[in-house]
Amino acid sequence: MGSAFGVISEETPAYEVLQRFENYEIRRYEPRVAVQVAMNHANDSTAFKTLAGYIGVMSSPRNERSEAIAMTAPVVSSTSSSSLIGMKPSTGVADAASSSAAPRTTQNKQQQSTLSEKKVDVGPQDDQHLMQFVLPKIYDMTNHPPPKPTPTWSSPNLSTAIVERPERTFAVHTFSGRWTSFEEQKRELLRWLKEEKEDDSGNMLKIKVKQPLHFEVYRYNPPWTLPMFRTNEVAIEVELT
């Protein structure tokens, strides 16, 4: 019931707030590991089912250890030409595509609801649509690597991989309503970033948008969350100078 009113109970990535402004804040995100789907054409349903299958939301887990993995929030989405530059696939993790079966448990159905999109770096291909789930913080590529995806079926337009998300600094704008307004929200955030601003001590602060432009869209809620209670975010990678 709480999810309909925007309650977020899933684990979310850790970050430090460096500066707060009226319309956005500057966050430094810790490194994390994620599972990603890359597609030549936008298809939220296919990507969702593939990632959900990997963690075991809509089927038995489609990974090499048949390991059920908890859902996190938000789901991250973008296109490779605009925002995934710098994300690197983990060494030795093979690409795979996974399909989904019928839902298994009530918990899985609840986890399924919070899935949306995520992203990952898949190489130099431009304009690939990317969806990524950031995996729980218990996973890292050194001490506790996540299981590899199981190649249950293949498609020339779809690839799945485990990737490492490095430490990064983002300007993040939070908004409610439908996430599909993200292009408008991104333009507003870019405009705000061009304005002069002061830090907490009154010193002039320069925030530089990293080039090439890297932006991400974060969706925290299931589809049935009432629009006015939804938490959506646009994030643009920046440097503080």
XYZ file of N, CA and C in Angstrom:
723
model
N 0.828 -1.198 0.000
C 0.000 0.000 0.000
C 0.868 1.257 0.000
N 1.972 1.208 0.771
C 2.839 2.371 0.853
C 3.459 2.751 -0.468
N 3.725 1.753 -1.340
C 4.353 2.051 -2.622
C 3.470 2.924 -3.495
N 2.149 2.849 -3.328
C 1.242 3.697 -4.105
C 1.414 5.164 -3.748
N 1.932 5.421 -2.536
C 2.125 6.790 -2.073
C 3.607 7.172 -2.046
N 4.422 6.436 -2.794
C 5.810 6.819 -2.986
C 6.790 6.334 -1.953
N 6.385 5.420 -1.066
C 7.321 4.890 -0.074
C 8.386 4.055 -0.778
N 9.658 4.332 -0.513
C 10.777 3.613 -1.123
C 11.438 2.770 -0.039
N 11.289 1.460 -0.130
C 11.836 0.564 0.891
C 13.086 -0.165 0.417
N 13.412 -0.068 -0.867
C 14.575 -0.768 -1.407
C 15.881 -0.052 -1.032
N 16.970 -0.806 -1.049
C 18.288 -0.209 -0.847
C 18.575 0.775 -1.974
N 19.176 1.901 -1.635
C 19.555 2.902 -2.630
C 21.061 3.152 -2.554
N 21.689 3.573 -3.652
C 23.136 3.788 -3.648
C 23.550 4.874 -2.661
N 24.688 4.665 -2.020
C 25.202 5.636 -1.051
C 25.874 6.799 -1.774
N 25.674 8.002 -1.238
C 26.335 9.181 -1.789
C 26.499 10.227 -0.698
N 27.416 11.159 -0.961
C 27.643 12.297 -0.073
C 27.146 13.555 -0.768
N 26.357 14.353 -0.077
C 25.896 15.621 -0.634
C 26.984 16.670 -0.398
N 27.558 17.195 -1.483
C 28.631 18.179 -1.384
C 28.102 19.608 -1.294
N 27.028 19.887 -2.034
C 26.414 21.212 -2.010
C 24.923 21.075 -2.298
N 24.131 21.926 -1.685
C 22.691 21.977 -1.965
C 22.331 23.356 -2.510
N 21.521 23.349 -3.558
C 21.014 24.583 -4.134
C 19.494 24.496 -4.204
N 18.871 25.556 -4.662
C 17.409 25.611 -4.643
C 16.777 24.488 -5.453
N 17.331 24.177 -6.620
C 16.690 23.233 -7.534
C 17.438 21.917 -7.713
N 18.613 21.806 -7.135
C 19.396 20.585 -7.317
C 20.453 20.506 -6.232
N 21.133 19.357 -6.181
C 22.247 19.197 -5.263
C 23.389 18.477 -5.952
N 24.583 18.658 -5.420
C 25.777 18.001 -5.949
C 26.067 16.794 -5.069
N 26.105 15.611 -5.676
C 26.326 14.369 -4.942
C 27.569 13.649 -5.458
N 28.321 13.081 -4.530
C 29.423 12.187 -4.896
C 28.985 10.762 -4.561
N 28.815 9.952 -5.603
C 28.356 8.572 -5.433
C 29.533 7.626 -5.237
N 29.347 6.665 -4.344
C 30.358 5.640 -4.121
C 30.379 4.646 -5.284
N 31.507 3.956 -5.486
C 31.562 2.929 -6.542
C 30.576 1.804 -6.246
N 29.986 1.273 -7.286
C 29.063 0.146 -7.153
C 29.192 -0.762 -8.370
N 28.549 -1.928 -8.259
C 28.471 -2.888 -9.362
C 27.025 -2.928 -9.832
N 26.831 -3.087 -11.135
C 25.473 -3.102 -11.683
C 25.354 -4.182 -12.746
N 24.113 -4.568 -13.025
C 23.823 -5.430 -14.168
C 23.101 -4.560 -15.186
N 23.448 -4.721 -16.439
C 22.978 -3.822 -17.477
C 22.434 -4.576 -18.678
N 21.480 -3.965 -19.334
C 21.003 -4.422 -20.634
C 21.221 -3.288 -21.623
N 21.765 -3.612 -22.779
C 21.935 -2.648 -23.864
C 21.140 -3.131 -25.067
N 20.393 -2.214 -25.677
C 19.531 -2.560 -26.803
C 19.750 -1.577 -27.942
N 19.569 -2.057 -29.169
C 19.655 -1.178 -30.325
C 18.409 -0.321 -30.482
N 17.304 -0.774 -29.902
C 16.047 -0.032 -29.969
C 15.438 -0.006 -28.571
N 14.803 1.116 -28.243
C 14.192 1.250 -26.921
C 13.073 0.238 -26.741
N 13.137 -0.541 -25.687
C 12.090 -1.509 -25.364
C 12.153 -1.771 -23.866
N 11.441 -0.945 -23.102
C 11.478 -1.065 -21.647
C 11.042 -2.439 -21.178
N 10.040 -2.998 -21.845
C 9.497 -4.281 -21.408
C 10.534 -5.387 -21.530
N 11.214 -5.449 -22.678
C 12.225 -6.487 -22.883
C 13.378 -6.330 -21.900
N 13.855 -5.113 -21.727
C 14.962 -4.875 -20.804
C 14.564 -5.208 -19.376
N 13.375 -4.794 -18.982
C 12.885 -5.084 -17.633
C 12.848 -6.582 -17.379
N 12.270 -7.338 -18.307
C 12.144 -8.778 -18.116
C 13.513 -9.447 -18.040
N 14.447 -8.957 -18.829
C 15.787 -9.535 -18.815
C 16.478 -9.296 -17.475
N 16.453 -8.059 -17.000
C 17.091 -7.747 -15.724
C 16.352 -8.375 -14.553
N 15.027 -8.391 -14.630
C 14.247 -9.040 -13.575
C 14.554 -10.524 -13.515
N 14.719 -11.142 -14.682
C 15.074 -12.553 -14.708
C 16.425 -12.816 -14.073
N 17.377 -11.916 -14.305
C 18.714 -12.094 -13.731
C 18.661 -12.129 -12.206
N 17.906 -11.219 -11.581
C 17.886 -11.189 -10.113
C 16.843 -12.126 -9.517
N 15.974 -12.706 -10.361
C 15.017 -13.685 -9.864
C 13.686 -13.115 -9.454
N 13.266 -11.995 -10.052
C 11.986 -11.388 -9.699
C 10.835 -12.071 -10.410
N 10.994 -12.379 -11.682
C 9.885 -12.918 -12.468
C 10.079 -14.386 -12.820
N 11.110 -14.988 -12.283
C 11.419 -16.377 -12.602
C 12.431 -16.871 -11.580
N 12.881 -18.110 -11.737
C 14.047 -18.517 -10.970
C 15.206 -17.668 -11.478
N 16.164 -17.324 -10.615
C 17.233 -16.413 -11.013
C 17.991 -16.903 -12.243
N 18.130 -16.048 -13.219
C 18.825 -16.378 -14.457
C 20.285 -15.951 -14.350
N 20.990 -16.562 -13.411
C 22.418 -16.304 -13.285
C 23.127 -17.604 -12.945
N 24.443 -17.597 -13.054
C 25.213 -18.835 -12.974
C 25.111 -19.533 -11.620
N 24.770 -18.800 -10.569
C 24.639 -19.408 -9.250
C 23.182 -19.607 -8.842
N 22.274 -19.313 -9.740
C 20.836 -19.367 -9.415
C 20.569 -18.631 -8.107
N 21.213 -17.497 -7.955
C 21.191 -16.730 -6.710
C 20.153 -15.616 -6.785
N 19.177 -15.633 -5.887
C 18.199 -14.550 -5.820
C 18.881 -13.295 -5.286
N 18.657 -12.176 -5.950
C 19.305 -10.916 -5.602
C 18.229 -9.877 -5.310
N 18.385 -9.164 -4.225
C 17.383 -8.166 -3.838
C 17.345 -7.014 -4.831
N 16.139 -6.518 -5.058
C 15.968 -5.350 -5.905
C 16.405 -4.104 -5.163
N 16.987 -3.155 -5.886
C 17.361 -1.863 -5.328
C 16.619 -0.764 -6.083
N 16.795 0.437 -5.657
C 16.262 1.600 -6.364
C 17.368 2.663 -6.397
N 17.383 3.503 -7.430
C 16.447 3.563 -8.542
C 16.883 2.672 -9.688
N 16.017 2.573 -10.698
C 16.396 2.017 -11.986
C 17.005 3.166 -12.780
N 18.130 2.889 -13.438
C 18.873 3.926 -14.150
C 18.721 3.701 -15.645
N 18.532 4.777 -16.392
C 18.384 4.633 -17.839
C 19.082 5.761 -18.569
N 19.467 5.466 -19.808
C 20.085 6.466 -20.659
C 20.334 5.861 -22.020
N 21.088 6.595 -22.851
C 21.572 6.050 -24.111
C 23.084 6.111 -24.093
N 23.730 5.206 -24.812
C 25.184 5.113 -24.749
C 25.854 6.366 -25.272
N 25.250 7.057 -26.239
C 25.879 8.241 -26.805
C 25.818 9.430 -25.859
N 24.883 9.416 -24.901
C 24.711 10.585 -24.050
C 25.263 10.416 -22.656
N 25.345 9.176 -22.134
C 25.668 9.138 -20.720
C 26.425 7.955 -20.196
N 26.770 6.995 -20.992
C 27.418 5.843 -20.377
C 28.903 5.783 -20.614
N 29.456 6.835 -21.180
C 30.883 6.863 -21.405
C 31.593 6.785 -20.058
N 32.544 5.869 -19.942
C 33.282 5.737 -18.697
C 32.856 4.574 -17.850
N 31.688 4.018 -18.103
C 31.246 2.829 -17.375
C 31.957 1.640 -18.003
N 32.553 0.784 -17.216
C 33.328 -0.288 -17.821
C 32.797 -1.654 -17.441
N 32.702 -2.563 -18.463
C 32.307 -3.930 -18.150
C 33.352 -4.578 -17.264
N 32.933 -5.424 -16.361
C 33.862 -6.113 -15.479
C 34.633 -7.163 -16.251
N 35.915 -7.251 -15.999
C 36.775 -8.184 -16.705
C 36.312 -9.613 -16.511
N 36.199 -10.332 -17.627
C 35.895 -11.751 -17.556
C 34.436 -12.077 -17.435
N 33.559 -11.089 -17.420
C 32.135 -11.367 -17.319
C 31.545 -11.396 -18.710
N 31.013 -12.532 -19.090
C 30.486 -12.684 -20.435
C 29.136 -12.013 -20.550
N 28.822 -11.520 -21.771
C 27.496 -10.977 -22.045
C 26.510 -12.117 -22.166
N 25.289 -11.849 -21.783
C 24.233 -12.836 -21.930
C 22.916 -12.125 -21.995
N 21.890 -12.812 -22.514
C 20.536 -12.268 -22.504
C 19.657 -13.267 -21.810
N 18.808 -12.799 -20.920
C 17.980 -13.713 -20.159
C 16.522 -13.409 -20.376
N 15.705 -14.440 -20.410
C 14.273 -14.265 -20.568
C 13.602 -14.407 -19.222
N 12.277 -14.116 -19.172
C 11.546 -14.183 -17.910
C 10.404 -15.158 -18.014
N 10.020 -15.701 -16.877
C 8.896 -16.622 -16.813
C 7.819 -16.009 -15.940
N 6.857 -16.827 -15.499
C 5.751 -16.317 -14.690
C 6.252 -15.909 -13.318
N 5.626 -14.908 -12.675
C 6.022 -14.490 -11.329
C 5.929 -15.649 -10.348
N 6.845 -15.649 -9.347
C 6.898 -16.768 -8.413
C 6.281 -16.457 -7.071
N 6.658 -15.319 -6.494
C 6.228 -15.054 -5.129
C 5.713 -13.639 -5.007
N 5.039 -13.377 -3.880
C 4.568 -12.019 -3.621
C 5.736 -11.063 -3.531
N 6.826 -11.502 -2.884
C 8.002 -10.655 -2.765
C 8.547 -10.321 -4.135
N 8.591 -11.311 -5.022
C 9.091 -11.058 -6.357
C 8.219 -10.054 -7.091
N 6.915 -10.159 -6.911
C 6.022 -9.207 -7.565
C 6.276 -7.798 -7.053
N 6.540 -7.678 -5.742
C 6.814 -6.364 -5.186
C 8.130 -5.827 -5.717
N 9.134 -6.709 -5.818
C 10.408 -6.265 -6.361
C 10.249 -5.857 -7.812
N 9.476 -6.636 -8.571
C 9.272 -6.347 -9.984
C 8.745 -4.937 -10.184
N 7.902 -4.490 -9.265
C 7.241 -3.209 -9.426
C 8.214 -2.048 -9.456
N 9.323 -2.148 -8.766
C 10.221 -1.019 -8.644
C 11.244 -0.974 -9.762
N 11.227 -1.956 -10.644
C 12.174 -1.978 -11.728
C 11.758 -0.995 -12.803
N 12.720 -0.402 -13.454
C 12.406 0.490 -14.550
C 13.498 0.398 -15.588
N 14.594 1.173 -15.357
C 15.667 1.135 -16.307
C 16.989 1.368 -15.615
N 18.058 0.905 -16.277
C 19.360 1.176 -15.754
C 20.330 1.268 -16.901
N 21.587 1.514 -16.579
C 22.482 1.596 -17.680
C 23.854 1.047 -17.419
N 24.618 0.941 -18.533
C 25.928 0.352 -18.435
C 26.713 0.682 -19.681
N 28.027 0.632 -19.591
C 28.838 0.875 -20.762
C 29.019 -0.413 -21.533
N 28.706 -0.384 -22.822
C 28.800 -1.596 -23.617
C 29.743 -1.423 -24.782
N 30.494 -0.347 -24.798
C 31.421 -0.172 -25.883
C 31.107 1.073 -26.691
N 31.656 1.157 -27.894
C 31.584 2.381 -28.657
C 30.304 2.586 -29.444
N 29.368 1.623 -29.446
C 28.168 1.778 -30.237
C 27.380 2.986 -29.755
N 27.007 3.864 -30.707
C 26.244 5.045 -30.357
C 24.758 4.739 -30.326
N 24.060 5.511 -29.508
C 22.604 5.488 -29.482
C 22.028 4.135 -29.098
N 22.730 3.366 -28.326
C 22.129 2.178 -27.744
C 21.338 2.603 -26.513
N 20.197 1.960 -26.321
C 19.358 2.254 -25.169
C 19.794 1.342 -24.022
N 19.981 1.938 -22.862
C 20.591 1.232 -21.745
C 19.688 1.241 -20.522
N 19.615 0.108 -19.872
C 18.857 -0.019 -18.623
C 19.733 -0.760 -17.630
N 19.763 -0.288 -16.394
C 20.695 -0.852 -15.426
C 20.064 -0.935 -14.048
N 20.320 -2.065 -13.373
C 20.004 -2.207 -11.954
C 21.322 -2.142 -11.183
N 21.438 -1.220 -10.265
C 22.590 -1.195 -9.368
C 22.395 -2.313 -8.352
N 23.388 -3.178 -8.218
C 23.252 -4.339 -7.342
C 23.479 -3.953 -5.878
N 22.985 -4.761 -4.940
C 23.174 -4.454 -3.514
C 24.644 -4.254 -3.164
N 24.897 -3.471 -2.121
C 26.265 -3.084 -1.779
C 27.123 -4.250 -1.305
N 26.517 -5.407 -1.039
C 27.317 -6.567 -0.630
C 28.208 -7.056 -1.761
N 27.906 -6.658 -2.994
C 28.682 -7.134 -4.140
C 29.786 -6.149 -4.495
N 30.958 -6.691 -4.766
C 32.044 -5.936 -5.385
C 32.870 -6.916 -6.191
N 33.652 -6.421 -7.125
C 34.330 -7.311 -8.058
C 35.568 -7.962 -7.458
N 35.990 -7.542 -6.255
C 37.184 -8.114 -5.639
C 36.846 -9.207 -4.628
N 35.994 -8.894 -3.672
C 35.730 -9.830 -2.576
C 34.456 -10.643 -2.733
N 33.473 -10.099 -3.378
C 32.191 -10.798 -3.527
C 31.562 -10.422 -4.872
N 32.119 -10.937 -5.964
C 31.576 -10.594 -7.283
C 30.186 -11.181 -7.484
N 29.314 -10.474 -8.182
C 27.979 -11.019 -8.454
C 28.061 -12.147 -9.468
N 27.057 -13.012 -9.509
C 27.069 -14.095 -10.497
C 26.919 -13.554 -11.913
N 27.490 -14.271 -12.854
C 27.350 -13.884 -14.255
C 25.938 -14.197 -14.741
N 25.429 -13.407 -15.687
C 24.132 -13.735 -16.283
C 24.185 -15.071 -17.004
N 23.069 -15.773 -17.006
C 22.962 -17.046 -17.720
C 22.482 -16.794 -19.140
N 23.215 -17.257 -20.136
C 22.802 -17.042 -21.532
C 21.674 -17.986 -21.929
N 20.448 -17.633 -21.558
C 19.312 -18.504 -21.851
C 18.790 -18.332 -23.263
N 18.978 -17.141 -23.821
C 18.629 -16.926 -25.214
C 19.421 -15.729 -25.708
N 19.553 -15.608 -26.997
C 20.366 -14.532 -27.545
C 19.557 -13.723 -28.542
N 19.946 -12.480 -28.706
C 19.306 -11.587 -29.659
C 20.354 -10.624 -30.176
N 20.372 -10.335 -31.473
C 21.359 -9.396 -32.000
C 21.147 -7.975 -31.493
N 19.972 -7.695 -30.920
C 19.665 -6.343 -30.459
C 19.711 -6.194 -28.942
N 20.223 -7.206 -28.251
C 20.181 -7.181 -26.792
C 21.436 -7.819 -26.218
N 22.045 -7.185 -25.221
C 23.178 -7.781 -24.519
C 23.084 -7.440 -23.040
N 23.537 -8.374 -22.215
C 23.498 -8.205 -20.765
C 24.904 -8.381 -20.214
N 25.289 -7.571 -19.241
C 26.636 -7.650 -18.688
C 26.649 -7.138 -17.260
N 27.676 -7.562 -16.517
C 27.968 -6.986 -15.209
C 28.971 -5.859 -15.436
N 28.718 -4.690 -14.854
C 29.614 -3.552 -15.048
C 29.940 -2.912 -13.706
N 31.042 -2.198 -13.686
C 31.440 -1.439 -12.510
C 31.089 0.034 -12.715
N 30.432 0.609 -11.740
C 30.133 2.039 -11.758
C 31.168 2.740 -10.862
N 32.056 3.535 -11.440
C 33.092 4.171 -10.629
C 32.527 5.297 -9.769
N 33.342 5.779 -8.835
C 32.953 6.958 -8.061
C 32.760 8.128 -9.015
N 31.664 8.847 -8.839
C 31.369 9.968 -9.724
C 30.653 11.067 -8.965
N 30.770 12.278 -9.501
C 30.077 13.430 -8.938
C 29.001 13.883 -9.912
N 27.772 14.015 -9.417
C 26.638 14.388 -10.257
C 25.912 15.596 -9.677
N 25.398 16.423 -10.565
C 24.359 17.381 -10.205
C 23.030 16.672 -10.407
N 22.185 16.653 -9.384
C 20.956 15.853 -9.417
C 19.750 16.738 -9.121
N 18.779 16.678 -10.015
C 17.510 17.400 -9.846
C 16.399 16.387 -9.631
N 15.629 16.555 -8.580
C 14.543 15.638 -8.229
C 13.205 16.240 -8.647
N 12.351 15.405 -9.240
C 11.031 15.884 -9.655
C 10.014 14.759 -9.505
N 8.760 15.126 -9.390
C 7.682 14.146 -9.291
C 6.949 14.071 -10.623
N 5.841 13.353 -10.649
C 5.096 13.213 -11.891
C 5.657 12.101 -12.749
N 5.434 12.211 -14.034
C 5.866 11.171 -14.962
C 7.327 11.377 -15.340
N 8.085 10.281 -15.343
C 9.516 10.376 -15.624
C 9.779 10.785 -17.061
N 8.780 10.639 -17.957
C 8.985 10.932 -19.375
C 9.260 12.404 -19.644
N 9.135 13.259 -18.631
C 9.479 14.673 -18.811
C 10.968 14.923 -18.600
N 11.781 13.856 -18.592
C 13.187 14.011 -18.215
C 13.957 14.926 -19.152
N 13.616 14.984 -20.449
C 14.349 15.854 -21.371
C 14.173 17.316 -20.968
N 12.969 17.694 -20.629
C 12.719 19.055 -20.154
C 13.460 19.312 -18.849
N 13.434 18.331 -17.941
C 14.128 18.483 -16.663
C 15.635 18.586 -16.863
N 16.158 17.835 -17.827
C 17.598 17.892 -18.111
C 17.990 19.271 -18.632
N 17.187 19.831 -19.537
C 17.491 21.166 -20.064
C 17.497 22.207 -18.949
N 16.544 22.090 -18.028
C 16.499 23.022 -16.907
C 17.743 22.885 -16.032
N 18.146 21.648 -15.763
C 19.327 21.428 -14.931
C 20.575 21.998 -15.598
N 20.712 21.803 -16.896
C 21.858 22.372 -17.615
C 21.847 23.898 -17.526
N 20.682 24.496 -17.608
C 20.581 25.957 -17.495
C 21.006 26.414 -16.100
N 20.538 25.716 -15.070
C 20.909 26.088 -13.704
C 22.412 25.960 -13.482
N 23.016 24.955 -14.102
C 24.451 24.730 -13.899
C 25.300 25.835 -14.523
N 24.743 26.585 -15.455
C 25.484 27.681 -16.087
C 25.468 28.948 -15.237
N 24.593 28.997 -14.254
C 24.470 30.193 -13.429
C 25.559 30.234 -12.358
N 26.012 31.440 -12.015
C 26.991 31.595 -10.947
C 26.332 31.305 -9.602
N 27.094 30.733 -8.692
C 26.527 30.383 -7.395
C 27.612 30.426 -6.313
N 27.186 30.500 -5.078
C 28.099 30.565 -3.945
C 28.001 29.298 -3.118
N 29.109 28.945 -2.458
C 29.057 27.826 -1.532
C 28.542 28.310 -0.179
N 28.557 27.436 0.808
C 27.992 27.769 2.117
C 28.738 28.905 2.818
N 29.979 29.157 2.405
C 30.779 30.217 3.026
C 30.716 31.527 2.250
N 29.926 31.556 1.183
C 29.812 32.766 0.384
C 30.851 32.885 -0.705
N 31.682 31.869 -0.884
C 32.685 31.883 -1.940
C 32.054 31.460 -3.260
N 32.508 32.076 -4.345
C 31.994 31.704 -5.654
C 32.418 30.273 -5.981
N 31.470 29.506 -6.465
C 31.700 28.091 -6.741
C 31.488 27.838 -8.223
N 32.440 27.186 -8.843
C 32.312 26.851 -10.257
C 32.003 25.368 -10.399
N 30.936 25.088 -11.105
C 30.545 23.709 -11.383
C 30.639 23.502 -12.884
N 31.485 22.589 -13.287
C 31.726 22.350 -14.712
C 31.073 21.044 -15.132
N 30.270 21.105 -16.195
C 29.679 19.893 -16.754
C 30.764 19.118 -17.483
N 30.962 17.867 -17.102
C 31.994 17.050 -17.738
C 31.617 16.774 -19.184
N 32.636 16.752 -20.028
C 32.441 16.443 -21.438
C 33.195 15.168 -21.792
N 32.619 14.318 -22.635
C 31.296 14.443 -23.239
C 30.193 14.346 -22.189
N 29.060 14.964 -22.493
C 27.942 15.008 -21.557
C 27.524 13.607 -21.133
N 27.414 13.419 -19.829
C 26.992 12.130 -19.266
C 25.793 12.395 -18.371
N 24.606 11.966 -18.800
C 23.432 12.156 -17.954
C 22.713 10.839 -17.750
N 22.054 10.740 -16.616
C 21.316 9.539 -16.254
C 19.928 9.930 -15.757
N 18.983 9.013 -15.917
C 17.623 9.198 -15.412
C 17.373 8.133 -14.354
N 16.877 8.534 -13.187
C 16.626 7.620 -12.075
C 15.124 7.537 -11.811
N 14.624 6.303 -11.738
C 13.205 6.081 -11.429
C 13.109 5.187 -10.192
N 12.453 5.675 -9.170
C 12.429 5.003 -7.872
C 11.163 4.203 -7.595
N 10.114 4.401 -8.358
C 8.803 3.875 -7.969
C 8.195 2.946 -9.009
N 7.275 2.075 -8.574
C 6.546 1.214 -9.508
C 5.507 2.017 -10.286
N 4.978 1.425 -11.361
C 4.024 2.159 -12.211
C 2.767 2.610 -11.487
N 2.354 1.879 -10.437
C 1.097 2.247 -9.783
C 1.256 3.338 -8.722
N 2.478 3.806 -8.494
C 2.633 4.942 -7.587
C 1.930 6.156 -8.181
N 1.124 6.830 -7.388
C 0.423 8.017 -7.873
C 1.441 9.057 -8.334
N 1.239 9.659 -9.512
C 2.252 10.547 -10.093
C 2.777 11.615 -9.142
N 1.897 12.212 -8.320
C 2.355 13.291 -7.440
C 3.273 12.803 -6.323
N 3.306 11.478 -6.086
C 4.159 10.911 -5.041
C 5.421 10.246 -5.601
N 5.596 10.271 -6.895
C 6.754 9.594 -7.488
C 8.034 10.394 -7.270
N 9.132 9.663 -7.160
C 10.454 10.275 -7.084
C 11.215 9.923 -8.349
N 11.493 10.930 -9.157
C 12.307 10.785 -10.359
C 13.471 11.762 -10.254
N 14.564 11.435 -10.915
C 15.712 12.341 -10.900
C 16.422 12.335 -12.243
N 16.988 13.483 -12.597
C 17.945 13.550 -13.690
C 19.290 13.907 -13.075
N 20.344 13.264 -13.561
C 21.683 13.457 -13.010
C 22.654 13.745 -14.144
N 23.462 14.779 -13.988
C 24.469 15.155 -14.975
C 25.825 15.141 -14.285
N 26.788 14.446 -14.877
C 28.112 14.371 -14.257
C 28.808 15.723 -14.332
N 29.413 16.124 -13.215
C 30.051 17.438 -13.129
C 31.406 17.335 -12.438
N 32.139 18.434 -12.519
C 33.387 18.612 -11.779
C 33.284 19.906 -10.986
N 33.794 19.913 -9.776
C 33.854 21.133 -8.975
C 35.227 21.755 -9.140
N 35.260 23.037 -9.515
C 36.542 23.712 -9.748
C 36.671 24.945 -8.861
